[in-house]
mmCIF file with all atom_site columns, C-alpha atoms in Angstrom:
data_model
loop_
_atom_site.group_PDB
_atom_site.id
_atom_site.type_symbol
_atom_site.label_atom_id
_atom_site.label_alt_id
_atom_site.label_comp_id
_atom_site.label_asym_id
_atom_site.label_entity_id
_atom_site.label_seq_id
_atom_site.pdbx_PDB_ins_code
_atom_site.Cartn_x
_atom_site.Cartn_y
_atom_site.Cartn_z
_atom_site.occupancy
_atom_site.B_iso_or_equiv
_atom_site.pdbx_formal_charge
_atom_site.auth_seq_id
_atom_site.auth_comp_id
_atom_site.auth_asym_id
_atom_site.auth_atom_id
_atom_site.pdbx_PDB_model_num
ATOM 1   C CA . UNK A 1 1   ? 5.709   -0.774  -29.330 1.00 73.00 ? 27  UNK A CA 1
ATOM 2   C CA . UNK A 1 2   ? 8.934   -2.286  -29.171 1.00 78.00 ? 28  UNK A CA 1
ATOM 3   C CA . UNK A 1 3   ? 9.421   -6.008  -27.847 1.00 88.00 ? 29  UNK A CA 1
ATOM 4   C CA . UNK A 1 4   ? 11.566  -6.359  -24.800 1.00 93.00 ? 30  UNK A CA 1
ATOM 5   C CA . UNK A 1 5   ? 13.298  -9.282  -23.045 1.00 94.00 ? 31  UNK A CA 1
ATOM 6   C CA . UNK A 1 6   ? 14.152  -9.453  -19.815 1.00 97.00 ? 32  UNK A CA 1
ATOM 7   C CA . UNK A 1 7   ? 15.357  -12.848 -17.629 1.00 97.00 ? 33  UNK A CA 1
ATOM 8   C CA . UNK A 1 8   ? 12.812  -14.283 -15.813 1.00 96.00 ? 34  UNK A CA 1
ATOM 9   C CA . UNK A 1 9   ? 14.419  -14.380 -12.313 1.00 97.00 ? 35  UNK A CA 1
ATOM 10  C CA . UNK A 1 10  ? 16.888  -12.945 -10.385 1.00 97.00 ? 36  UNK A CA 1
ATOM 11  C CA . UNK A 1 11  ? 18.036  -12.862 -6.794  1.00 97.00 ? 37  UNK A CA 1
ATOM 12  C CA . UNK A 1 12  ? 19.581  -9.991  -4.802  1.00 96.00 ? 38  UNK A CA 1
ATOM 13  C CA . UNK A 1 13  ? 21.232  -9.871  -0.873  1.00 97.00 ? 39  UNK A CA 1
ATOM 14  C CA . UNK A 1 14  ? 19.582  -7.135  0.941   1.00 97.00 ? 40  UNK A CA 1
ATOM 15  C CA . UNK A 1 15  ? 21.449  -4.403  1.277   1.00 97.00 ? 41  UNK A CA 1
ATOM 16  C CA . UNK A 1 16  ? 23.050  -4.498  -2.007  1.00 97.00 ? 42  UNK A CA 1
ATOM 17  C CA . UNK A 1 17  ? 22.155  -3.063  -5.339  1.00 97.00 ? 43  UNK A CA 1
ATOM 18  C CA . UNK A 1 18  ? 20.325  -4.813  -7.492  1.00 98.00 ? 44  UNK A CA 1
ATOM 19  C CA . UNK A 1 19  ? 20.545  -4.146  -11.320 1.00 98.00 ? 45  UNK A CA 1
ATOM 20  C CA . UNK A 1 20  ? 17.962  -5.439  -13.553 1.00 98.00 ? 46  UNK A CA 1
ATOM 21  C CA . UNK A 1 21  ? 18.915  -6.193  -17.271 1.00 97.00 ? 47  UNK A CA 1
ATOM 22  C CA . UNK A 1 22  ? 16.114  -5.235  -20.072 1.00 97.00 ? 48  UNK A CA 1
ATOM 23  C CA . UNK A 1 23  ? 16.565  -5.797  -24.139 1.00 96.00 ? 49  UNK A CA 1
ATOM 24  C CA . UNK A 1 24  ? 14.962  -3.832  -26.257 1.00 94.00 ? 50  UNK A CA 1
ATOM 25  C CA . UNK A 1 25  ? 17.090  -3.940  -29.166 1.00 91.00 ? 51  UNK A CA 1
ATOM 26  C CA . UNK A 1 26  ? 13.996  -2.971  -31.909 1.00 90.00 ? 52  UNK A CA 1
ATOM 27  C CA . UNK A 1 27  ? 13.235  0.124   -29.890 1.00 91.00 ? 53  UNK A CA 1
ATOM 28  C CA . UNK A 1 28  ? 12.348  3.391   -32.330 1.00 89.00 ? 54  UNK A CA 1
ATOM 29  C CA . UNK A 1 29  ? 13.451  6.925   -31.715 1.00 88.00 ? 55  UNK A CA 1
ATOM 30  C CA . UNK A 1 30  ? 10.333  8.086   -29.915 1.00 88.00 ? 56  UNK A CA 1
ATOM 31  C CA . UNK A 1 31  ? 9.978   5.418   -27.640 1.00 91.00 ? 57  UNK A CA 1
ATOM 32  C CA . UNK A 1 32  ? 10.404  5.912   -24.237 1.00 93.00 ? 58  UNK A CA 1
ATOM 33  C CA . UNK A 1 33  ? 11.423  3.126   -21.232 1.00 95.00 ? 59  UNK A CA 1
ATOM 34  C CA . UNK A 1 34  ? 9.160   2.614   -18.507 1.00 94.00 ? 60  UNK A CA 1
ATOM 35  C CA . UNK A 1 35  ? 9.839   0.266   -15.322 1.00 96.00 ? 61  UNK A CA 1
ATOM 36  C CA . UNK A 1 36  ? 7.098   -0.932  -12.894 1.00 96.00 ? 62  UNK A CA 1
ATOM 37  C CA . UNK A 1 37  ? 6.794   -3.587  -10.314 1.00 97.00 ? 63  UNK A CA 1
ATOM 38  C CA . UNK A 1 38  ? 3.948   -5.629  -9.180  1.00 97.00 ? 64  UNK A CA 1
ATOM 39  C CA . UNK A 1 39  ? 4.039   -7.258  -5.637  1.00 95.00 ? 65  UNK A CA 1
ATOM 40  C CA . UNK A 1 40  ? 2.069   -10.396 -4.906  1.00 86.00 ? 66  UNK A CA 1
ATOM 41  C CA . UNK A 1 41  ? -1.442  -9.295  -5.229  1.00 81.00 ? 67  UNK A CA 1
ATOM 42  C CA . UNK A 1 42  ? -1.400  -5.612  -6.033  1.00 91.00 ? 68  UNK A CA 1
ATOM 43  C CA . UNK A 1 43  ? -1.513  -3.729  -9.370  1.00 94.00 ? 69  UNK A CA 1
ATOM 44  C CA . UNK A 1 44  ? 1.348   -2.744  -11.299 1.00 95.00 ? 70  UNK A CA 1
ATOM 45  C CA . UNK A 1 45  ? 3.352   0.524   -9.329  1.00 95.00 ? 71  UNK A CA 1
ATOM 46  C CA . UNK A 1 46  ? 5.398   3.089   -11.977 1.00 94.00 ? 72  UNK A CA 1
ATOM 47  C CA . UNK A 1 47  ? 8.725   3.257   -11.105 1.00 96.00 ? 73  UNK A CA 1
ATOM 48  C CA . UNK A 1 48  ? 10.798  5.328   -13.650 1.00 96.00 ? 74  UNK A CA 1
ATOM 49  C CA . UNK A 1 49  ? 11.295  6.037   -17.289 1.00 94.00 ? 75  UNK A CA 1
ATOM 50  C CA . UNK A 1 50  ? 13.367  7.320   -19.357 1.00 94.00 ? 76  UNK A CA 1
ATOM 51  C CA . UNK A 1 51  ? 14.501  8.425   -23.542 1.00 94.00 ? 77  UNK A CA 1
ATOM 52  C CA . UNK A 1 52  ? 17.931  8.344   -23.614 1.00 91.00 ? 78  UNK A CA 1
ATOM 53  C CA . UNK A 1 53  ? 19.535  10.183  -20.666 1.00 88.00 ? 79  UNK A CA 1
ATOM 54  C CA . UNK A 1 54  ? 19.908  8.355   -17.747 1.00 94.00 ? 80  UNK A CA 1
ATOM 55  C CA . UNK A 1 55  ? 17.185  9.191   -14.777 1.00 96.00 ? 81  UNK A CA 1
ATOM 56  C CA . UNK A 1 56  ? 17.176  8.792   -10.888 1.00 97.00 ? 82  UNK A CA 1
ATOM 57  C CA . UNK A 1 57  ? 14.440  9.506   -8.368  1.00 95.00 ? 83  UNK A CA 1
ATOM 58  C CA . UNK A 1 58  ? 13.969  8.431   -5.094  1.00 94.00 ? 84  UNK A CA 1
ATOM 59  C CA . UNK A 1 59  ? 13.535  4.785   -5.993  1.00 94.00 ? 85  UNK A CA 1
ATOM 60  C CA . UNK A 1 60  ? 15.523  4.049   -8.540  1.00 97.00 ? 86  UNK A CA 1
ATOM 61  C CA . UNK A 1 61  ? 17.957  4.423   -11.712 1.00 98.00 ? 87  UNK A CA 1
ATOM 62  C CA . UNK A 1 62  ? 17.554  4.212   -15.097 1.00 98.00 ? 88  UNK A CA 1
ATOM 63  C CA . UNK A 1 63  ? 20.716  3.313   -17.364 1.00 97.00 ? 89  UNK A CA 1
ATOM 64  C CA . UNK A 1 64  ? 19.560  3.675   -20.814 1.00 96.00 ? 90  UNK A CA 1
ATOM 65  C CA . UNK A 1 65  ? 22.570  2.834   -22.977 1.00 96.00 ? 91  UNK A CA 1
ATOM 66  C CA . UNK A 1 66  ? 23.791  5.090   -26.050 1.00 94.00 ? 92  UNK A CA 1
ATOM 67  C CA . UNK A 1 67  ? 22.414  3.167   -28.828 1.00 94.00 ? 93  UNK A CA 1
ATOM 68  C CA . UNK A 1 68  ? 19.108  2.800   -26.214 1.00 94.00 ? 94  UNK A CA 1
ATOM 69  C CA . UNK A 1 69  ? 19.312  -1.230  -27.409 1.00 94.00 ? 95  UNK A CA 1
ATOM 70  C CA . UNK A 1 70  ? 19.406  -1.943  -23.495 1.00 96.00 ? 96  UNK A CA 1
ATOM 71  C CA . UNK A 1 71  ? 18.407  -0.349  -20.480 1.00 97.00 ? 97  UNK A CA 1
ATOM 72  C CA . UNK A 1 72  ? 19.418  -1.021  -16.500 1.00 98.00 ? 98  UNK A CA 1
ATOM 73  C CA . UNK A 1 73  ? 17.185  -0.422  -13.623 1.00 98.00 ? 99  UNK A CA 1
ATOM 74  C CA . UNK A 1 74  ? 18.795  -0.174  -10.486 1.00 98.00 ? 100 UNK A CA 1
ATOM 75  C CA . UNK A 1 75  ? 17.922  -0.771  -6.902  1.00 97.00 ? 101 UNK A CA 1
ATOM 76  C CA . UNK A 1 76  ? 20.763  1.031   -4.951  1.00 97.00 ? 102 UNK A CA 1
ATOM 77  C CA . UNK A 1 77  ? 20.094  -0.642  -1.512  1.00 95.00 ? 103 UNK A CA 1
ATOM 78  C CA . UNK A 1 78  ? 17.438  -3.421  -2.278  1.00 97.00 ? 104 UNK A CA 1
ATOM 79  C CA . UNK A 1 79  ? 15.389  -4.075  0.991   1.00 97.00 ? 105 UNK A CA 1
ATOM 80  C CA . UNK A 1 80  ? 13.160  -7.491  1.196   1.00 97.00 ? 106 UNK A CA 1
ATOM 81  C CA . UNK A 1 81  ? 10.672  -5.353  -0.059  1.00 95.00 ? 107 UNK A CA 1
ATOM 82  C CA . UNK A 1 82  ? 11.573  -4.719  -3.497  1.00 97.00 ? 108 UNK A CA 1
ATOM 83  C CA . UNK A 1 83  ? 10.794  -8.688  -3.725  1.00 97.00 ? 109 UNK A CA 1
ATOM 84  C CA . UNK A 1 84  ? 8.548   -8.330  -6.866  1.00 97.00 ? 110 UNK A CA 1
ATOM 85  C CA . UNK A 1 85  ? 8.213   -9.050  -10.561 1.00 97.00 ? 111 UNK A CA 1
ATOM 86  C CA . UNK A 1 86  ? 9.699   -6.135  -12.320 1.00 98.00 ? 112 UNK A CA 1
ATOM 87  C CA . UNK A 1 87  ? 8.350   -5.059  -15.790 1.00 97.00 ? 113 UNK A CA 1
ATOM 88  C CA . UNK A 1 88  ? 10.355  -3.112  -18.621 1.00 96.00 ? 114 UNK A CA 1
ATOM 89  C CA . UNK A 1 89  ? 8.054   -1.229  -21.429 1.00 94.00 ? 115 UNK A CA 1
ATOM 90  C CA . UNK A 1 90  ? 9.490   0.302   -24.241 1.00 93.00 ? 116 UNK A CA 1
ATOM 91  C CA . UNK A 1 91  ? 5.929   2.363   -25.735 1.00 88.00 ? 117 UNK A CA 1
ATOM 92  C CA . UNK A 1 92  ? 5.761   5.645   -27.423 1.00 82.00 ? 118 UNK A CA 1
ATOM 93  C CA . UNK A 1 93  ? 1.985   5.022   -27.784 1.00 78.00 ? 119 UNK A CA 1
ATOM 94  C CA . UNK A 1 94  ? -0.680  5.776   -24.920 1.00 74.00 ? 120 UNK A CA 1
ATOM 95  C CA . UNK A 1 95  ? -0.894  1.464   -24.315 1.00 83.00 ? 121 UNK A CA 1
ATOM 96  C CA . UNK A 1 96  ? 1.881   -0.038  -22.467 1.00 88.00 ? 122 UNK A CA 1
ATOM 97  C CA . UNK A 1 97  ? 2.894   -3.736  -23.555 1.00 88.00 ? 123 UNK A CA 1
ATOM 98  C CA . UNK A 1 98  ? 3.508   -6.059  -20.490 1.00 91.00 ? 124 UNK A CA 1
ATOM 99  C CA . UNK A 1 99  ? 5.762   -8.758  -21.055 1.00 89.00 ? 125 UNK A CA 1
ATOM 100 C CA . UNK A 1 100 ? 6.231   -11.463 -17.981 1.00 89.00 ? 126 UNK A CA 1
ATOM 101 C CA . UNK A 1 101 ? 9.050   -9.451  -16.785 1.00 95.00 ? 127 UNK A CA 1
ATOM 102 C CA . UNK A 1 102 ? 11.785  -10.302 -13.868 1.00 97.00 ? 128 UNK A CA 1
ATOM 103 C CA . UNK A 1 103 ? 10.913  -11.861 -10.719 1.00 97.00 ? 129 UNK A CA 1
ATOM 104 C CA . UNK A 1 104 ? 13.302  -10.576 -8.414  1.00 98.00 ? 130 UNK A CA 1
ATOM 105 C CA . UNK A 1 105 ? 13.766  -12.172 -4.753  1.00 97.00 ? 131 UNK A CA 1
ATOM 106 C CA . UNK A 1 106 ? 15.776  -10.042 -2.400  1.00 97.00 ? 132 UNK A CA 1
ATOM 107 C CA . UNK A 1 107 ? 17.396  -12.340 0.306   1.00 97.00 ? 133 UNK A CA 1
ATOM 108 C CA . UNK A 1 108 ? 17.973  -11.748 3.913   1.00 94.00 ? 134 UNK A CA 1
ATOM 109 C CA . UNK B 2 1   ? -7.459  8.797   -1.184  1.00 51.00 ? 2   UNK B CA 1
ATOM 110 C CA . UNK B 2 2   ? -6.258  10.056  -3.983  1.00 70.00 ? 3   UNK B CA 1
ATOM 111 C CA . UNK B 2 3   ? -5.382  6.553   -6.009  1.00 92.00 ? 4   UNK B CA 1
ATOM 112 C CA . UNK B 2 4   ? -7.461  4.158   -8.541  1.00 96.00 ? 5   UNK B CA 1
ATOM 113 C CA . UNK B 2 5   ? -9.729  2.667   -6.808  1.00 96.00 ? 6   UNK B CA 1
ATOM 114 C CA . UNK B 2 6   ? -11.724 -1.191  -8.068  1.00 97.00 ? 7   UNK B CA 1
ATOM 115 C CA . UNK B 2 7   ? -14.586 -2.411  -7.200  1.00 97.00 ? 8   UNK B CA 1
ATOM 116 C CA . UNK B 2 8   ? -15.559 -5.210  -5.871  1.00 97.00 ? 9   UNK B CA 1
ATOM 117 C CA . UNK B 2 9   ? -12.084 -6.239  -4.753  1.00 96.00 ? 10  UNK B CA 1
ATOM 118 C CA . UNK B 2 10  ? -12.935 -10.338 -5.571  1.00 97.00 ? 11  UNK B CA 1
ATOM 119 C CA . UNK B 2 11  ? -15.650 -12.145 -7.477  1.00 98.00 ? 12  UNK B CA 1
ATOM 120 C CA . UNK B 2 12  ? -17.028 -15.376 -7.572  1.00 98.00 ? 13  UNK B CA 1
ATOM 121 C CA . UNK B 2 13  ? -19.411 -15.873 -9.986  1.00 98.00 ? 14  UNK B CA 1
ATOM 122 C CA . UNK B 2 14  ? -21.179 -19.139 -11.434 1.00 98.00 ? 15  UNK B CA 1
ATOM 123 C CA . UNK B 2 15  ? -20.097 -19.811 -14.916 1.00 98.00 ? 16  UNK B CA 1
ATOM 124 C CA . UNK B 2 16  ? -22.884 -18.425 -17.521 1.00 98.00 ? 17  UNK B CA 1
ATOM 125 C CA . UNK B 2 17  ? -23.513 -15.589 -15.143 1.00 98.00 ? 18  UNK B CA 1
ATOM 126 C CA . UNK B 2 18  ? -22.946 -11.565 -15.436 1.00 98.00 ? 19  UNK B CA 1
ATOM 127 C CA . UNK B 2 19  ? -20.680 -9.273  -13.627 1.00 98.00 ? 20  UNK B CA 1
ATOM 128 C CA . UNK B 2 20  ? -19.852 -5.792  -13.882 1.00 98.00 ? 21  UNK B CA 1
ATOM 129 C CA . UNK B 2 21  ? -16.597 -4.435  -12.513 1.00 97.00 ? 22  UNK B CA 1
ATOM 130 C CA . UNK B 2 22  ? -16.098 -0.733  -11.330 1.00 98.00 ? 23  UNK B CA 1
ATOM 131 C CA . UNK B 2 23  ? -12.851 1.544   -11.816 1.00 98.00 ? 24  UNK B CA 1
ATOM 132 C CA . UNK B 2 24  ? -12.485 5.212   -10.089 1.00 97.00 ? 25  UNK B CA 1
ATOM 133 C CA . UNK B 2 25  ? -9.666  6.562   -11.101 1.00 96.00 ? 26  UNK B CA 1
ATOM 134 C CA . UNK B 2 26  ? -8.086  9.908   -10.497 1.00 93.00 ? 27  UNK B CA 1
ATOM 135 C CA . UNK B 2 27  ? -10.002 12.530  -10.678 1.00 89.00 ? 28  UNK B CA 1
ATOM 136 C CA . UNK B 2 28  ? -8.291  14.616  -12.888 1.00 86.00 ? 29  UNK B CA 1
ATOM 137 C CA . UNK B 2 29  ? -6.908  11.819  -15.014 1.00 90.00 ? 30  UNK B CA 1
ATOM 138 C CA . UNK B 2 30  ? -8.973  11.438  -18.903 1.00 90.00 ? 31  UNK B CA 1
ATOM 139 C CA . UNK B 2 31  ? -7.032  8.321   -19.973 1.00 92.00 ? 32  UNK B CA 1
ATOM 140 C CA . UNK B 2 32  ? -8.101  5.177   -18.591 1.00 95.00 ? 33  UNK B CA 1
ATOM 141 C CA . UNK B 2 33  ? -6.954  1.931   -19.779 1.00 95.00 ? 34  UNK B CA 1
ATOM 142 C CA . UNK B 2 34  ? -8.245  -1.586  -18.631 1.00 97.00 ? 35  UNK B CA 1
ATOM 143 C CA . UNK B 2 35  ? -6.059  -5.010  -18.356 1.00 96.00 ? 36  UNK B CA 1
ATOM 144 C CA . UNK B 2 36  ? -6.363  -8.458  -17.534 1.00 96.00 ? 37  UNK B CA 1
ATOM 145 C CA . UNK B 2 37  ? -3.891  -10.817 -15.905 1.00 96.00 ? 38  UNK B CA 1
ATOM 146 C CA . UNK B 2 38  ? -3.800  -14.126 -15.585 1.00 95.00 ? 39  UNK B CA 1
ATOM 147 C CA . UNK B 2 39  ? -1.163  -16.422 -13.515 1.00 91.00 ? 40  UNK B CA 1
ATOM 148 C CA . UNK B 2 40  ? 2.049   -15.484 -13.974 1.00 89.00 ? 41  UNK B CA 1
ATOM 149 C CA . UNK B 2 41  ? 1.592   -13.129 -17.103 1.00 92.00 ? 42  UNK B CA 1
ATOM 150 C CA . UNK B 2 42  ? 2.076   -9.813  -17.741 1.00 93.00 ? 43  UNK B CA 1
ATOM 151 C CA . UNK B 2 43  ? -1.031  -7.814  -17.487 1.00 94.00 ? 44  UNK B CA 1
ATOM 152 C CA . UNK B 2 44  ? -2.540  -8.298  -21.067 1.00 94.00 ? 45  UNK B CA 1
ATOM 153 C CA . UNK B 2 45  ? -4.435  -4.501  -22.596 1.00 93.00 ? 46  UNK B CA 1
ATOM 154 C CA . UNK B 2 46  ? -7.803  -4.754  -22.935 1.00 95.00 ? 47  UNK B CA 1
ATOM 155 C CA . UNK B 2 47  ? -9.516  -1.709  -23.912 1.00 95.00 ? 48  UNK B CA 1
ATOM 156 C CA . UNK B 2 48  ? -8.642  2.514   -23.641 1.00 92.00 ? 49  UNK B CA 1
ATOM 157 C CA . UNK B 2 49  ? -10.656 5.642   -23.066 1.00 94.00 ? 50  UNK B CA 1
ATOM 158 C CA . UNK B 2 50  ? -10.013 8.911   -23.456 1.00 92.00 ? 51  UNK B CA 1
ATOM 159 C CA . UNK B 2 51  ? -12.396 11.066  -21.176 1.00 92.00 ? 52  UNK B CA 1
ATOM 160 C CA . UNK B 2 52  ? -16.098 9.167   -22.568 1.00 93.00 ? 53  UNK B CA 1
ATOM 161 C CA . UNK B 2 53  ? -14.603 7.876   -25.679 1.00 94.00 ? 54  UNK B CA 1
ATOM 162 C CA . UNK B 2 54  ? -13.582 4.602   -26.044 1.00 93.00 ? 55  UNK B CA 1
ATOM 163 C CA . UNK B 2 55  ? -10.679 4.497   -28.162 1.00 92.00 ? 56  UNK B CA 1
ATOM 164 C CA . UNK B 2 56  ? -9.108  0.845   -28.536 1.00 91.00 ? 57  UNK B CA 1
ATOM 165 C CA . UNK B 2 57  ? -10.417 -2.121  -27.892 1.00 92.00 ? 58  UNK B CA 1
ATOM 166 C CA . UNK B 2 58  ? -8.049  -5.325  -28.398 1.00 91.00 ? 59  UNK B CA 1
ATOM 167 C CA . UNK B 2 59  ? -8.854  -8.299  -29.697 1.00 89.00 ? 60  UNK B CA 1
ATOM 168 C CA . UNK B 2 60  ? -9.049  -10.154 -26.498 1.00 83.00 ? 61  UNK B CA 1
ATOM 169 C CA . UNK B 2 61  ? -12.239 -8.171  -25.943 1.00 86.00 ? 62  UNK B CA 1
ATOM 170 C CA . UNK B 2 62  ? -14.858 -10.492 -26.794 1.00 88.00 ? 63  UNK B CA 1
ATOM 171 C CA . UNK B 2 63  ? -18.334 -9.453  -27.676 1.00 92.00 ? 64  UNK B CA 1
ATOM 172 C CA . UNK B 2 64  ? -19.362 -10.683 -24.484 1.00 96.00 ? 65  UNK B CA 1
ATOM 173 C CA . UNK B 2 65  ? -17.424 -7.980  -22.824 1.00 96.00 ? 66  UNK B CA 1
ATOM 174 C CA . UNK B 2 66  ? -18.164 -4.579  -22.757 1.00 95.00 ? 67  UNK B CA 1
ATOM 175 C CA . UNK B 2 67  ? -16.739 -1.224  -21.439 1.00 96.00 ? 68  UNK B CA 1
ATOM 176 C CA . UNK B 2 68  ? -18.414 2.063   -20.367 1.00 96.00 ? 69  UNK B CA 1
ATOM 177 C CA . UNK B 2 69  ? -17.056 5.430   -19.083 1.00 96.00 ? 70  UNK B CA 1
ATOM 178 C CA . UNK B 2 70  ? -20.056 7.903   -18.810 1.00 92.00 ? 71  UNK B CA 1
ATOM 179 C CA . UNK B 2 71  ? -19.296 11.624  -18.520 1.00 87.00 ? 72  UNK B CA 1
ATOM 180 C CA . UNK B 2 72  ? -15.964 10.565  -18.490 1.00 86.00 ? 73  UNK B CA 1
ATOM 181 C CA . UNK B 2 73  ? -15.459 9.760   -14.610 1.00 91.00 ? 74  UNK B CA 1
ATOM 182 C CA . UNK B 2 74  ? -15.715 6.177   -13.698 1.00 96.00 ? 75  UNK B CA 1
ATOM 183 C CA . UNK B 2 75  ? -15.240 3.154   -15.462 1.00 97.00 ? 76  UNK B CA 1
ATOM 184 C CA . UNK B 2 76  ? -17.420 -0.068  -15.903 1.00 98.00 ? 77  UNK B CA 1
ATOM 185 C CA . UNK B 2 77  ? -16.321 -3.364  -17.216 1.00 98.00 ? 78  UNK B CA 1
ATOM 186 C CA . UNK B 2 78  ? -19.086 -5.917  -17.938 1.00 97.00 ? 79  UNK B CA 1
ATOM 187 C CA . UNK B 2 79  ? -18.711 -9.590  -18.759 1.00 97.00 ? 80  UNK B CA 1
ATOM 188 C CA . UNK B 2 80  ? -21.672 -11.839 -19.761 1.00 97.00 ? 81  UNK B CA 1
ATOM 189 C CA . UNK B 2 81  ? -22.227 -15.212 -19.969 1.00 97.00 ? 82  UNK B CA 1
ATOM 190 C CA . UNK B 2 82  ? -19.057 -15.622 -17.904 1.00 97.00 ? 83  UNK B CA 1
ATOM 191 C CA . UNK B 2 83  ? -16.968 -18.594 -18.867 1.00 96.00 ? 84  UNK B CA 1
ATOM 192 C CA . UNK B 2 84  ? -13.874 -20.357 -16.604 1.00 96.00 ? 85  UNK B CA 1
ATOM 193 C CA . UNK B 2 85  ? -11.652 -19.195 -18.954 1.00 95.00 ? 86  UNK B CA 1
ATOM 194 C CA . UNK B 2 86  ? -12.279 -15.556 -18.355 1.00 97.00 ? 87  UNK B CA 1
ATOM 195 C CA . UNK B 2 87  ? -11.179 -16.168 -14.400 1.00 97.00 ? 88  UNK B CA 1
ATOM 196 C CA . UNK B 2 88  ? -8.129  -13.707 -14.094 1.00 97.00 ? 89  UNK B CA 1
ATOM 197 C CA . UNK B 2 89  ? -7.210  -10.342 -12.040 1.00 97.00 ? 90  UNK B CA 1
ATOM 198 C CA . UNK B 2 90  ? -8.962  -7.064  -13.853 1.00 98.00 ? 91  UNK B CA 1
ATOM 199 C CA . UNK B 2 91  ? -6.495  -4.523  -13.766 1.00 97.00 ? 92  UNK B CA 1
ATOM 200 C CA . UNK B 2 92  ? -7.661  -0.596  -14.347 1.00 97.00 ? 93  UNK B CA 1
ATOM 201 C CA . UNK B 2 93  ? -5.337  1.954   -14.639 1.00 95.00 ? 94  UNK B CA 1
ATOM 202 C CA . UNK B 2 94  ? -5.711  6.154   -15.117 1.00 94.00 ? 95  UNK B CA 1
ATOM 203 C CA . UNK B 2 95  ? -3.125  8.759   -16.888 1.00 90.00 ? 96  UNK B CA 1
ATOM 204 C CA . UNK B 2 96  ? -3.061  12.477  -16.870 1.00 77.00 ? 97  UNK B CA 1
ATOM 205 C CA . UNK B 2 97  ? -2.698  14.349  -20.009 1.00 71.00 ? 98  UNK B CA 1
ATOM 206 C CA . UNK B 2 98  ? 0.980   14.016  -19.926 1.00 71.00 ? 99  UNK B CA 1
ATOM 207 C CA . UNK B 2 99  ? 1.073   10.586  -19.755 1.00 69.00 ? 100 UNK B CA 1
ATOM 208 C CA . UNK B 2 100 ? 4.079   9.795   -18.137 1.00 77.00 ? 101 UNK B CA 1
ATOM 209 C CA . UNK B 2 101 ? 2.748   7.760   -15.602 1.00 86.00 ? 102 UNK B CA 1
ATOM 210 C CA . UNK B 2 102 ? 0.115   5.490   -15.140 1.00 90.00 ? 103 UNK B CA 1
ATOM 211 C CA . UNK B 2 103 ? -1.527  4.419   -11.790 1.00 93.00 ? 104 UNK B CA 1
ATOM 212 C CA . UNK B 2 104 ? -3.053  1.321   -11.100 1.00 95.00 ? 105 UNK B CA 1
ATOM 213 C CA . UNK B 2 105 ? -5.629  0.547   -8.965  1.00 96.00 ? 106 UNK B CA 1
ATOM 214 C CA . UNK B 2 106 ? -5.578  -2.635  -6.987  1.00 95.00 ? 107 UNK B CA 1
ATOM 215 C CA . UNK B 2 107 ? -7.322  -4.976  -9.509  1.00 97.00 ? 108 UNK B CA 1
ATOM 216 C CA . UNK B 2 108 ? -10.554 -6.958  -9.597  1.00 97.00 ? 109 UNK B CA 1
ATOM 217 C CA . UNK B 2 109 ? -9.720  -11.022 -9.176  1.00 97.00 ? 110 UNK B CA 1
ATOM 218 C CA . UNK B 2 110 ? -12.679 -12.928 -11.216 1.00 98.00 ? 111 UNK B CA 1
ATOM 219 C CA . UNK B 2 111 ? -13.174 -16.471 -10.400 1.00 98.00 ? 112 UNK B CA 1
ATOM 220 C CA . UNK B 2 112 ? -15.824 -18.575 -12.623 1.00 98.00 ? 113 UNK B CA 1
ATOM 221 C CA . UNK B 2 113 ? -16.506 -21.681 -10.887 1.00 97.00 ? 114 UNK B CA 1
#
């Protein structure tokens, strides 16, 4: 599975979108991106994925760009609780890879 | 409910002692995968099984340690000997056949005093 880098903090203003960067410049063609989140104390909750086109659901979306080197996850209205550590995973295996991923703090 | 469920949801345990940890995941799910995390890590792959096979096991998986998944339901994760080192939350997690998506229960938080 592909490495990925992502910073290690971020803040947001509720209300507003937040966009969180990931790296994963040594991805390989059948690797997909996956996003979860872990708040304080719970397990890890899926978010999104995505190959190459970008995706949306209901919580998010996924901005893979063309060369897939780096992907986006966005937060369109970030609410004080979306405060969690968010993880990118680039895996086309059946493991996922956790790096420490992005803390992000959404202010009031 | 319909989500992974752990068991027990903390454990204190004297170092040098056993414990057993218990994962029910989804019912229709075969993949389950275990993980550990400690503070402020990424949750760190421990072992895989698909329905009553056990797959994978990483290297972090001493021989102290040992996984089970009879029949191919639930899920047992057994340290022995315990040692302070191996304090950290247990993580189990279930996928359908697809794979898309996995979904984790709420972890098992191990401390060794």
């Amino acid at each position: 599975d592909a490495k990925t880098t992502q910073p290690p903090s971020m803040d947001c203003a509720e209300g507003r979108a937040a966009n969180l960067p990931c790296n994963h410049s040594t991805i390989s063609g059948n690797e997909y991106v996956y996003w979860y989140r872990q708040i304080h104390s719970q397990g890890p909750q899926y978010i999104i994925h995505g190959l190459k086109n970008n995706e949306t659901n209901e919580m998010a979306s996924l901005i893979i760009t063309e060369d897939r080197k780096s992907s986006t996850l966005i937060l369109p209205h970030a609410t004080l609780r979306d405060t969690a550590v968010y993880y990118c995973i680039a895996s086309g295996t059946y493991k996922y890879i956790f790096g420490t991923g992005t803390r992000l703090k959404v202010l009031a | 409910d319909t989500g992974v469920s752990q068991n027990p949801r903390h454990k204190i345990t004297k170092r040098g002692q056993n414990v057993t940890f218990r994962c029910d995941p989804i019912s229709e799910h075969n993949r389950l995968y275990w993980y550990r995390q400690t503070l402020g890590q990424g949750p760190e792959f421990l072992t895989y099984f698909q329905n009553e096979a056990q797959l994978e096991k990483s290297r972090l998986l001493s021989d102290r340690f040992s996984a089970e998944r009879p029949k191919g339901s639930f899920s047992t994760l057994e340290i022995q000997r315990t040692e302070q080192g191996d304090s950290a939350m247990y993580l189990c997690a279930s996928l359908n056949g697809m794979g898309t998506e996995a979904f984790f229960g709420q972890g098992t938080r191990l401390t060794v005093v």
